[in-house]
Amino acid sequence: MERDLRRLAAAHGVVTGYDAADGRRTQVDRDIVVRVLALLDVDASSPAAIRAALDDAARAADRLPPTIVLREGDSRALSGTVTLEDGTTREVTDLAGLPLGWHRLAVGGDTATVVVAPRKLPPPPAAWGWMVQLYAQRSRDSWGMGDLGDLREFAGWAAGTGAGLVLLNPLHAVGPNHPVQASPYSPSSRRFANPLYIRVGDTTEYQRADAALRAKVDALRPDDTDLIDYDAVWQAKRTALELLFPSATPEPAGEDLREFATYCALAEEHGTDWRRWPAGLTAEPDRVGFYAWLQRLCDQQLAAAATAAADMPVGIVHDLAVGVDPGGADGWQLGDVLAQGVRVGAPPDAFNQLGQDWGLAAWRPDRLAATGYAAYRDMLRALLRHGGGIRVDHVAGLSRLWWIPPGAGAAEGTYVRYDADAMFGILALEAHRAGAVVIGEDLGTVQPSVTRALRGRNMLGSTVLWFTRAGDDFVDRCQGRTCSCLAALARGCAQGSSSN
C-alpha cells in the first residue's frame, strides 16, 4: 500500500494493519481501505484524489476542532470566549479551570463544543447483585413475558436480600411490526424503550377504567406457555393499550419523541426498514400520539422500578447494545451521524474463523465530533435516566469498531478508530451527573488501552470467573494479584453445583 494512502487512512482513523487474535500482524487489503474511506466521504480512488484529500486533511488539522473534550484540570491554550453551560460567558486564554459540563468556545469566527469531564468517577461500591433477563422474569401478573412491573417487584425483593444491583438485558426499542425482533442486541433505537415490557395493569388508564373496559382488556391476556411468544404478547398488549389510549391525558411530545413515534407509525404501515419506504410519507397523528404515549408509559414504569431499587447502593444497571438496526428508528432519525451502508462486526478469530457480521450501524467519528457528540450524549442520558449504572456491551467499540463495507464479507473489513478520550470522557461525565457506575464488557480480543481507560476512570471491567484460574487460585486480570475472595466464591459455586 502506497505511503500517501496510509497517511490519508491514518488521518481519518482507518486502520491499514492490525494485530489479529493469534498475535500475527495482518495487513488490510488496499481496496477495503479505499472503500471504507469512501464511506467517510473521502475520495481515495486515484493518486490525484489521494493528494487532494491529504491537502484537505492538513487544512482541517490547522483549524479549531469542532469538539474538544478535556478531563477536569487539563490545560489547553486557546484564546476566545467561552459560553458556559449555565449561559454565563468568560474570556479565556486557556481552557483549564472550566467547570464540568458542556460549553461553547468562540475563537474569531469559529466555534467549538467544549466538554469537561471528571478525571475519575467515585470508586464504585463493593456489591454483589443479580443478573436478570427481564423477558424471562415472569409472574402471575405479567402477560406471557417478564415486564416492568416484574422488574419493580424483583428490585424491591432484591434490595431486601442485601444485593447491591440488578443487571438487565437491553430494554431498547424494537420495531412495531411482526415478527417481533427477538434479540435485544439488534434494536431499532437505543434512546427509547421496548413497549413489550409495559405492564398493562399498572397503567393509570387501566386502573381508572370501568368494569366493562377492564373485562375487554383482561380477555386479551395471552395464554402462558413454556416458550415466550413475542408476537402473541405484542399483539395482545398493543390491542389492550389501543383500547385504553382514548382515556389517556394528552401531553406534548418533545421533538425526539415525536420523531420516534412518527417512525413507529410509518413503520406499522410500510415496514420497519425506512430505507425501503416510498418518498413523501406522512403519519396519521393519532398513531403518532399512541406511540408517544407508549414511551411515556415505559418511562413511568422504569421510574417506579428505579424507586423500588433505591435502597441498593447501585440499583438497576441498564445494558447498552453496541449498535442499532440501520433500517430502524435511530437509523432514520440519526442518519447524519451514522455511516450509511456500514455493518459492524469482528475480524476472524479462533472461534469465528470467517469473522462476524452483526449487521449493525456504526457512528461516524467525524460526524460525532462535528455535531458536538450530541447524539451520543443524548443516548447515554436516556439510558441513565432511571438507572444506577450502565453496562457497555463491547466497550472496545468506544475506541475502534470493525467496519464491513457494502458487498464485503465479514472478514473483508477494517477497524475505524474513534476518539477514545472523547467517548470515555463523555461517558464519565454523564455517569457522574447521574450518580451511576459504569461497567465495560471488555472480554475477548480487547486492546490493553481499553482496560486502562476503564481502570483510570474508576469504571469496572468484566471477568469470566473460570477464565481467571491459576492452579487452585484465581487471579484478578487487571491487578495481577491472587484473589482469595474469587477462589472462595468459585469453590462455593462448584460445591453448590455438585450437590444439586
Coordinates of C-alpha atoms in Angstrom, one line a residue, residues 109-363:
G109 CA -15.3 33.3 13.6
D110 CA -15.0 29.6 14.6
T111 CA -16.9 27.9 17.4
A112 CA -16.4 24.5 19.1
T113 CA -18.1 22.4 21.7
V114 CA -16.0 22.1 24.9
V115 CA -16.8 19.1 27.1
V116 CA -15.1 19.0 30.6
A117 CA -15.3 15.5 32.1
P118 CA -14.3 14.3 35.6
R119 CA -10.9 12.7 35.8
K120 CA -12.4 9.7 37.6
L121 CA -15.8 8.6 38.8
P122 CA -16.2 7.9 42.5
P123 CA -15.0 4.5 43.4
P124 CA -17.9 2.1 42.9
P125 CA -19.3 0.4 46.0
A126 CA -18.4 -3.1 46.8
A127 CA -21.5 -5.0 46.0
W128 CA -22.9 -8.2 44.5
G129 CA -26.1 -8.4 42.5
W130 CA -28.4 -10.3 40.3
M131 CA -28.3 -10.5 36.5
V132 CA -31.8 -10.8 35.1
Q133 CA -33.1 -11.5 31.6
L134 CA -36.3 -9.5 32.2
Y135 CA -38.3 -11.2 29.5
A136 CA -37.9 -14.5 31.4
Q137 CA -38.8 -13.0 34.8
R138 CA -42.4 -13.9 34.6
S139 CA -45.0 -13.7 37.3
R140 CA -48.8 -14.3 37.7
D141 CA -49.4 -10.7 36.8
S142 CA -47.3 -10.5 33.6
W143 CA -48.7 -11.3 30.1
G144 CA -46.5 -14.1 28.7
M145 CA -43.2 -12.5 29.4
G146 CA -41.5 -10.5 32.2
D147 CA -42.3 -6.9 32.3
L148 CA -41.5 -3.6 34.1
G149 CA -43.9 -4.5 36.9
D150 CA -41.9 -7.7 37.5
L151 CA -38.7 -5.6 37.5
R152 CA -40.2 -3.3 40.1
E153 CA -41.2 -6.2 42.3
F154 CA -37.9 -8.1 41.8
A155 CA -35.9 -4.9 42.6
G156 CA -37.7 -4.4 45.8
W157 CA -37.2 -8.1 46.8
A158 CA -33.5 -8.0 45.7
A159 CA -32.9 -5.0 47.9
G160 CA -34.1 -7.0 50.9
T161 CA -31.6 -9.8 50.2
G162 CA -28.7 -7.4 50.6
A163 CA -28.0 -7.3 46.8
G164 CA -26.4 -4.1 45.5
L165 CA -27.6 -4.1 42.0
V166 CA -29.8 -5.7 39.3
L167 CA -28.2 -6.0 35.9
L168 CA -30.7 -6.2 33.0
N169 CA -30.6 -7.3 29.4
P170 CA -31.0 -4.3 27.0
L171 CA -34.5 -2.9 27.1
H172 CA -34.0 -0.9 23.8
A173 CA -37.0 -0.4 21.5
V174 CA -37.6 -2.7 18.6
G175 CA -39.7 -2.2 15.5
P176 CA -43.5 -2.3 16.0
N177 CA -44.2 -4.9 13.3
H178 CA -44.5 -8.7 13.2
P179 CA -42.4 -10.8 13.5
V180 CA -41.1 -9.0 16.6
Q181 CA -37.3 -8.7 16.8
A182 CA -36.4 -11.2 19.5
S183 CA -32.7 -10.2 20.0
P184 CA -32.3 -7.2 22.4
Y185 CA -28.9 -6.6 20.8
S186 CA -30.3 -5.6 17.4
P187 CA -32.6 -2.7 18.5
S188 CA -34.4 -0.2 16.4
S189 CA -33.4 2.5 18.9
R190 CA -31.1 2.7 21.9
R191 CA -32.7 6.0 23.0
F192 CA -36.2 4.6 23.7
A193 CA -37.6 1.6 25.5
N194 CA -39.4 -1.6 24.2
P195 CA -43.1 -1.3 24.9
L196 CA -43.4 -5.1 25.1
Y197 CA -42.2 -4.6 28.7
I198 CA -45.2 -2.4 29.7
R199 CA -47.4 -3.9 32.4
V200 CA -50.9 -3.1 31.2
G201 CA -52.4 -3.4 34.6
D202 CA -50.1 -0.8 36.1
T203 CA -51.2 2.0 33.8
T204 CA -53.4 4.8 35.2
E205 CA -55.8 4.3 32.3
Y206 CA -56.4 0.6 33.2
Q207 CA -56.8 1.4 36.9
R208 CA -59.4 4.2 36.1
A209 CA -61.3 2.1 33.5
D210 CA -64.8 0.9 34.2
A211 CA -65.6 -2.7 34.7
A212 CA -66.6 -3.3 31.1
L213 CA -63.4 -1.9 29.6
R214 CA -61.3 -3.8 32.1
A215 CA -63.0 -7.0 31.2
K216 CA -62.2 -6.4 27.5
V217 CA -58.6 -5.7 28.3
D218 CA -58.3 -8.7 30.6
A219 CA -59.7 -11.0 28.0
L220 CA -56.8 -10.2 25.7
R221 CA -54.2 -11.6 28.1
P222 CA -52.3 -14.4 26.2
D223 CA -52.1 -17.9 27.5
D224 CA -48.9 -18.5 29.4
T225 CA -46.7 -21.0 27.7
D226 CA -43.3 -22.6 28.4
L227 CA -41.7 -20.6 25.5
I228 CA -42.1 -16.8 25.1
D229 CA -44.2 -15.8 22.1
Y230 CA -43.2 -12.2 21.5
D231 CA -45.7 -11.8 18.7
A232 CA -48.6 -13.1 20.8
V233 CA -47.5 -10.8 23.6
W234 CA -47.2 -7.7 21.4
Q235 CA -50.5 -8.4 19.6
A236 CA -52.3 -8.7 23.0
K237 CA -50.6 -5.7 24.6
R238 CA -50.9 -3.4 21.6
T239 CA -54.7 -4.2 21.3
A240 CA -55.2 -3.7 25.0
L241 CA -53.3 -0.4 25.0
E242 CA -55.3 0.8 22.0
L243 CA -58.5 0.2 24.0
L244 CA -57.1 2.3 26.9
F245 CA -55.4 5.1 24.8
P246 CA -58.6 7.2 24.3
S247 CA -58.7 7.9 28.0
A248 CA -55.1 8.9 28.2
T249 CA -54.4 12.5 29.1
P250 CA -52.8 14.3 26.1
E251 CA -49.3 15.5 26.6
P252 CA -47.0 17.4 24.3
A253 CA -44.1 15.3 23.0
G254 CA -40.6 16.7 22.6
E255 CA -39.0 16.7 19.1
D256 CA -37.1 13.4 19.5
L257 CA -40.0 11.5 20.9
R258 CA -42.4 12.9 18.3
E259 CA -40.0 11.8 15.5
F260 CA -39.5 8.3 17.1
A261 CA -43.3 7.9 17.4
T262 CA -43.6 9.1 13.7
Y263 CA -41.2 6.4 12.7
C264 CA -43.3 3.8 14.6
A265 CA -46.5 4.9 12.9
L266 CA -44.9 4.8 9.5
A267 CA -43.2 1.5 10.1
E268 CA -46.5 0.0 11.1
E269 CA -47.8 0.6 7.6
H270 CA -44.7 0.5 5.4
G271 CA -42.3 -1.9 7.2
T272 CA -39.6 -1.4 9.7
D273 CA -36.8 -0.7 7.2
W274 CA -37.1 3.0 6.4
R275 CA -34.7 2.6 3.5
R276 CA -37.4 0.8 1.6
W277 CA -40.1 3.4 2.2
P278 CA -41.5 5.5 -0.7
A279 CA -40.9 9.2 -0.6
G280 CA -43.3 11.8 0.8
L281 CA -44.9 9.7 3.5
T282 CA -47.0 11.3 6.3
A283 CA -48.0 9.7 9.5
E284 CA -51.5 9.6 11.0
P285 CA -51.5 12.0 14.0
D286 CA -53.4 9.6 16.3
R287 CA -51.0 6.8 15.7
V288 CA -48.1 9.1 16.4
G289 CA -49.8 10.1 19.7
F290 CA -50.3 6.5 20.6
Y291 CA -46.7 5.5 20.2
A292 CA -45.5 8.6 22.1
W293 CA -47.9 7.6 24.9
L294 CA -46.4 4.1 25.0
Q295 CA -43.0 5.7 25.6
R296 CA -44.4 7.7 28.5
L297 CA -45.8 4.5 30.0
C298 CA -42.3 2.9 29.7
D299 CA -40.8 6.0 31.3
Q300 CA -43.2 5.9 34.2
Q301 CA -42.8 2.2 34.9
L302 CA -39.0 2.4 34.6
A303 CA -39.1 5.2 37.2
A304 CA -41.2 3.1 39.5
A305 CA -38.7 0.2 39.2
A306 CA -35.8 2.6 39.9
T307 CA -37.6 3.8 43.1
A308 CA -38.0 0.2 44.2
A309 CA -34.3 -0.2 43.9
A310 CA -33.4 3.0 45.7
D311 CA -32.2 1.2 48.8
M312 CA -29.5 -0.6 46.9
P313 CA -26.0 1.0 46.7
V314 CA -26.1 0.8 42.9
G315 CA -29.6 -0.1 41.8
I316 CA -30.7 -1.1 38.3
V317 CA -27.9 -1.4 35.8
H318 CA -29.1 -1.0 32.2
D319 CA -27.3 -2.6 29.3
L320 CA -26.2 -0.6 26.2
A321 CA -26.1 -2.6 23.0
V322 CA -23.1 -2.0 20.7
G323 CA -25.3 -0.7 17.8
V324 CA -28.6 -0.5 16.1
D325 CA -30.5 -1.9 13.1
P326 CA -29.6 0.5 10.3
G327 CA -33.1 0.4 9.0
G328 CA -34.7 1.2 12.3
A329 CA -35.7 4.3 14.1
D330 CA -32.2 5.6 15.1
G331 CA -31.1 5.0 11.5
W332 CA -34.0 7.1 10.3
Q333 CA -33.5 9.9 12.9
L334 CA -29.7 10.0 13.3
G335 CA -28.6 9.4 9.7
D336 CA -26.4 12.4 9.8
V337 CA -24.1 10.8 12.4
L338 CA -24.2 7.2 11.2
A339 CA -22.1 5.7 8.5
Q340 CA -24.6 4.7 5.7
G341 CA -24.1 1.2 4.5
V342 CA -21.6 0.1 7.1
R343 CA -22.1 -3.1 9.0
V344 CA -20.3 -3.6 12.3
G345 CA -18.7 -6.9 13.2
A346 CA -15.4 -8.5 14.2
P347 CA -12.4 -9.9 12.3
P348 CA -11.7 -13.7 12.2
D349 CA -10.5 -15.3 15.4
A350 CA -10.1 -18.9 16.8
F351 CA -13.9 -19.2 17.4
N352 CA -15.2 -17.4 14.3
Q353 CA -12.7 -18.1 11.5
L354 CA -14.8 -16.3 8.9
G355 CA -15.2 -13.2 11.0
Q356 CA -18.5 -11.9 12.4
D357 CA -21.1 -9.6 10.7
W358 CA -23.5 -8.2 13.3
G359 CA -25.5 -6.3 10.8
L360 CA -25.4 -3.1 13.0
A361 CA -24.9 0.5 12.1
A362 CA -21.9 2.4 13.3
W363 CA -21.3 6.0 14.4

